[in-house]
C-alpha atoms as an extended CHARMM CRD file, in Angstrom:
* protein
*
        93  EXT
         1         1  UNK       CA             -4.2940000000        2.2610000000       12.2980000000  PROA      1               0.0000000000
         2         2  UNK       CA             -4.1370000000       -1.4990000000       13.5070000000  PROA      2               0.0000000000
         3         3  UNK       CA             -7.3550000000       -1.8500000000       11.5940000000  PROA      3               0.0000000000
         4         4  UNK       CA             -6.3220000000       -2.6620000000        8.4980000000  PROA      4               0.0000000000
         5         5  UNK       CA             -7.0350000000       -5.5000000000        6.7630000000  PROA      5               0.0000000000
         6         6  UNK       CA             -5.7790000000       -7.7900000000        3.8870000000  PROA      6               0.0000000000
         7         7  UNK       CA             -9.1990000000       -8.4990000000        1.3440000000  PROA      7               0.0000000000
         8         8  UNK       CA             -7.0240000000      -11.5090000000        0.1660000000  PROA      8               0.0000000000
         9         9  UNK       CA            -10.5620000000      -12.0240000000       -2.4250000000  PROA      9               0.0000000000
        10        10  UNK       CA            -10.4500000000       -8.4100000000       -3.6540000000  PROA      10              0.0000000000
        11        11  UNK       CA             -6.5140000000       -8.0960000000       -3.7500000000  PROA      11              0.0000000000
        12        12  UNK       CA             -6.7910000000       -4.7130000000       -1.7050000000  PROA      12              0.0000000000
        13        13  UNK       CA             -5.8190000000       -3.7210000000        2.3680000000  PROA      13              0.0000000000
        14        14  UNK       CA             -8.4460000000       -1.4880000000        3.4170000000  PROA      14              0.0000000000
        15        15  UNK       CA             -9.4370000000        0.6910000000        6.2410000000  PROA      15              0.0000000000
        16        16  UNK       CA            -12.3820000000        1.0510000000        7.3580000000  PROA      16              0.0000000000
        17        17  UNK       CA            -13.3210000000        3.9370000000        9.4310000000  PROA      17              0.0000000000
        18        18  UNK       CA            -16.6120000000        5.6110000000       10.2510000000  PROA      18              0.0000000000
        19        19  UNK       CA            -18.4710000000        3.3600000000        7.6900000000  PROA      19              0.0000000000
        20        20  UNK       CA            -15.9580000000        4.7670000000        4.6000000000  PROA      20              0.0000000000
        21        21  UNK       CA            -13.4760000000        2.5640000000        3.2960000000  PROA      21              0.0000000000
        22        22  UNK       CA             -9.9110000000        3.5240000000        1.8410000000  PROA      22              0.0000000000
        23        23  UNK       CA             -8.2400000000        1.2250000000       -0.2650000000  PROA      23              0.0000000000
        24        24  UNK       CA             -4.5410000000        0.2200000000       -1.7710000000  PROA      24              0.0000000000
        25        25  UNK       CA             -5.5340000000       -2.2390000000       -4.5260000000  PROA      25              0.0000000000
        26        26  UNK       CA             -2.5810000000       -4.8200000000       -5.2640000000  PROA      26              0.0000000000
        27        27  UNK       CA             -1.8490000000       -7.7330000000       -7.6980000000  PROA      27              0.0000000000
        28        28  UNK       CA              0.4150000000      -10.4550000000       -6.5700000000  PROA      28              0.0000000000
        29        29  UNK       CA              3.5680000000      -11.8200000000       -8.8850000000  PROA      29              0.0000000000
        30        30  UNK       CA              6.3400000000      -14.5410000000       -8.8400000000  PROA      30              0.0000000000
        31        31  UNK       CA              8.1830000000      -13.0010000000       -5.6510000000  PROA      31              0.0000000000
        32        32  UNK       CA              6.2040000000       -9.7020000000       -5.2820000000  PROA      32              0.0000000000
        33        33  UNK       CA              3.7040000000       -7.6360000000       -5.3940000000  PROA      33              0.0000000000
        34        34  UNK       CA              2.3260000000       -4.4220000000       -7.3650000000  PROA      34              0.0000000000
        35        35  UNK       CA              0.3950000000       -1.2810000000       -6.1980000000  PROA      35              0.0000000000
        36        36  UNK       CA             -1.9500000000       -0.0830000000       -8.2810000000  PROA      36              0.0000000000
        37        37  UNK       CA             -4.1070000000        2.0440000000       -7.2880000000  PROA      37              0.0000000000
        38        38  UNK       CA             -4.5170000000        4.3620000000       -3.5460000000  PROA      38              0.0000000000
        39        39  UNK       CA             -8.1310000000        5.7440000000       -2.3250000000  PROA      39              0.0000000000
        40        40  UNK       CA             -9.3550000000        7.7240000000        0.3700000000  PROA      40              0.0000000000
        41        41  UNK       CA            -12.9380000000        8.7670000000        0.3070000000  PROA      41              0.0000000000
        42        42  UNK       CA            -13.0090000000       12.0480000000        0.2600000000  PROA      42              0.0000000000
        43        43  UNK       CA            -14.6890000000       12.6880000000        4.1450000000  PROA      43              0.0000000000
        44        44  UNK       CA            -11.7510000000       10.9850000000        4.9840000000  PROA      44              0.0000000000
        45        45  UNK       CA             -9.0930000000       12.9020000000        3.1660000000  PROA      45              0.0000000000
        46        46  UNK       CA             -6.2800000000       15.0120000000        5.4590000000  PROA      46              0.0000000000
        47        47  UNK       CA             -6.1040000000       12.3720000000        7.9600000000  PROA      47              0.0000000000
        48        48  UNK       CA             -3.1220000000       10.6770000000        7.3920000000  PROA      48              0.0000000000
        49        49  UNK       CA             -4.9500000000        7.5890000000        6.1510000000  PROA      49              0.0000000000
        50        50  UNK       CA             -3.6150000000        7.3430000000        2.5800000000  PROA      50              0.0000000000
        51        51  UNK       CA              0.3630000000        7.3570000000        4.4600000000  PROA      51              0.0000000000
        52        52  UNK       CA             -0.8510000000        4.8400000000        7.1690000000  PROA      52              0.0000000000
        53        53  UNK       CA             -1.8220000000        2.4250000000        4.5480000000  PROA      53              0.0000000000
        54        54  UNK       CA              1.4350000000        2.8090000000        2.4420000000  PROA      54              0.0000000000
        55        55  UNK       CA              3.5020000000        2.3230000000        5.3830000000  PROA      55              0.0000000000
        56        56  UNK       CA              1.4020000000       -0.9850000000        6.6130000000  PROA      56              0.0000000000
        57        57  UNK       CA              2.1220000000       -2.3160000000        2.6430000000  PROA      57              0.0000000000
        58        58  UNK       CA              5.1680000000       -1.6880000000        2.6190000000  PROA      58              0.0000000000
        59        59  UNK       CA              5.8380000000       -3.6130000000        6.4000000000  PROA      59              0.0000000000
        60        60  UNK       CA              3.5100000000       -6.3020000000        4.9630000000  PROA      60              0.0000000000
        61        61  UNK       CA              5.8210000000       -6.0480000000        1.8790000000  PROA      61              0.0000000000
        62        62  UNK       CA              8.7260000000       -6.4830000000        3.9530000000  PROA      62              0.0000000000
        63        63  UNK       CA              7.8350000000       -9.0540000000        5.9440000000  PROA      63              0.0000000000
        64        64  UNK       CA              6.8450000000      -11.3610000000        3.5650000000  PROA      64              0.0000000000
        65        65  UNK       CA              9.9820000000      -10.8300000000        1.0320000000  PROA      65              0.0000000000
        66        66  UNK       CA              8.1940000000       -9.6400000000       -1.3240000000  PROA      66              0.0000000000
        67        67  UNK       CA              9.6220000000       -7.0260000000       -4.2100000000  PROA      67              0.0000000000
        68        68  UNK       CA              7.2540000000       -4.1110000000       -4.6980000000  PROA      68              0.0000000000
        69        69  UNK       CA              6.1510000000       -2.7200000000       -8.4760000000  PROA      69              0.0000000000
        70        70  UNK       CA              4.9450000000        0.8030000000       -7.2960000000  PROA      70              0.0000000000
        71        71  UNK       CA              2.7840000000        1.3210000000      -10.2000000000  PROA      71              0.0000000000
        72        72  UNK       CA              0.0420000000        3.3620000000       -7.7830000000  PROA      72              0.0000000000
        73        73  UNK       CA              2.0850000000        7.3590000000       -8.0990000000  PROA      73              0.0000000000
        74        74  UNK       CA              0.9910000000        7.7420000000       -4.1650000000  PROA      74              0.0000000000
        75        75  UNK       CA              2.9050000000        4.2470000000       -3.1850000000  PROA      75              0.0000000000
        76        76  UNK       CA              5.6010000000        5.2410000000       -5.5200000000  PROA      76              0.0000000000
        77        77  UNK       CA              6.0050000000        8.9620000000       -4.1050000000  PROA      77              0.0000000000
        78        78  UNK       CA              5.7190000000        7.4530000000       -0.8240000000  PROA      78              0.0000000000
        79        79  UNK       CA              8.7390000000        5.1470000000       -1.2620000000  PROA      79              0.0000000000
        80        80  UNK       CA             10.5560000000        8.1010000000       -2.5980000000  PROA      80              0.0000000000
        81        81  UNK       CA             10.5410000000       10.1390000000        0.9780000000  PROA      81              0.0000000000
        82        82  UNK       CA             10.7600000000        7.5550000000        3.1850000000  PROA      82              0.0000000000
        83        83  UNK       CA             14.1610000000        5.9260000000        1.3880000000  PROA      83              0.0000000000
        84        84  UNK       CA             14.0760000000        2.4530000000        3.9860000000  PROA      84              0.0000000000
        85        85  UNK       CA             11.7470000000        1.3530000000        1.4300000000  PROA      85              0.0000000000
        86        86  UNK       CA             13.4310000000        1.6900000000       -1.9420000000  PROA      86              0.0000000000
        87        87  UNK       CA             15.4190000000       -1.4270000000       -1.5990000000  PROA      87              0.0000000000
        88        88  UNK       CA             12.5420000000       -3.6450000000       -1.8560000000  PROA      88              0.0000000000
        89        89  UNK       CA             11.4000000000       -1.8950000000       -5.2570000000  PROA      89              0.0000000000
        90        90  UNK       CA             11.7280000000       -3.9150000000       -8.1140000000  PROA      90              0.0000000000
        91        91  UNK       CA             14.6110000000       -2.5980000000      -10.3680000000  PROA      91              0.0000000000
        92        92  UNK       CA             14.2290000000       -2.6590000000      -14.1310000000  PROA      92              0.0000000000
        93        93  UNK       CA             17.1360000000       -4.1550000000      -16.1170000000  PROA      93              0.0000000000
């Protein structure tokens, strides 16, 4: 899934396969990021696609040393079973 792209204009990474697009729409902050919102068109669904995009925000996430705001329930579910990503969630004091 080295297809995905950053839509720095639109604030989302998307995926574009077989003309359908799934999304993971973001909002940038002082030092991070926030997740707000996962889609997979529905022809698309069962694929793995909705996982393959959490993991590549996440790296990006990483990467960049940027603190995540899971506010999207599928980013924030996702951090939940794969644990390597919790430390980079912002904690609330």
């Amino acid at each position: 899934m080295e297809d995905i792209i950053n839509n720095t204009e639109a604030e989302r990474f998307e995926l574009t396969i077989d003309g359908k697009t799934s999304i993971v729409q973001y909002g940038l902050f002082d030092g991070g990021i926030a997740f707000l919102h996962t889609e997979v068109p529905p022809e698309l669904e069962g694929k793995g696609i909705a996982s393959s995009l959490a993991k590549h925000v996440l790296e990006y996430s990483k990467t960049n040393n940027l603190k995540v705001l899971p506010l999207c329930p599928y980013i924030n579910t996702y951090i939940k079973r794969h644990q390597e990503y919790e430390s980079l969630v912002v904690k609330h004091s």
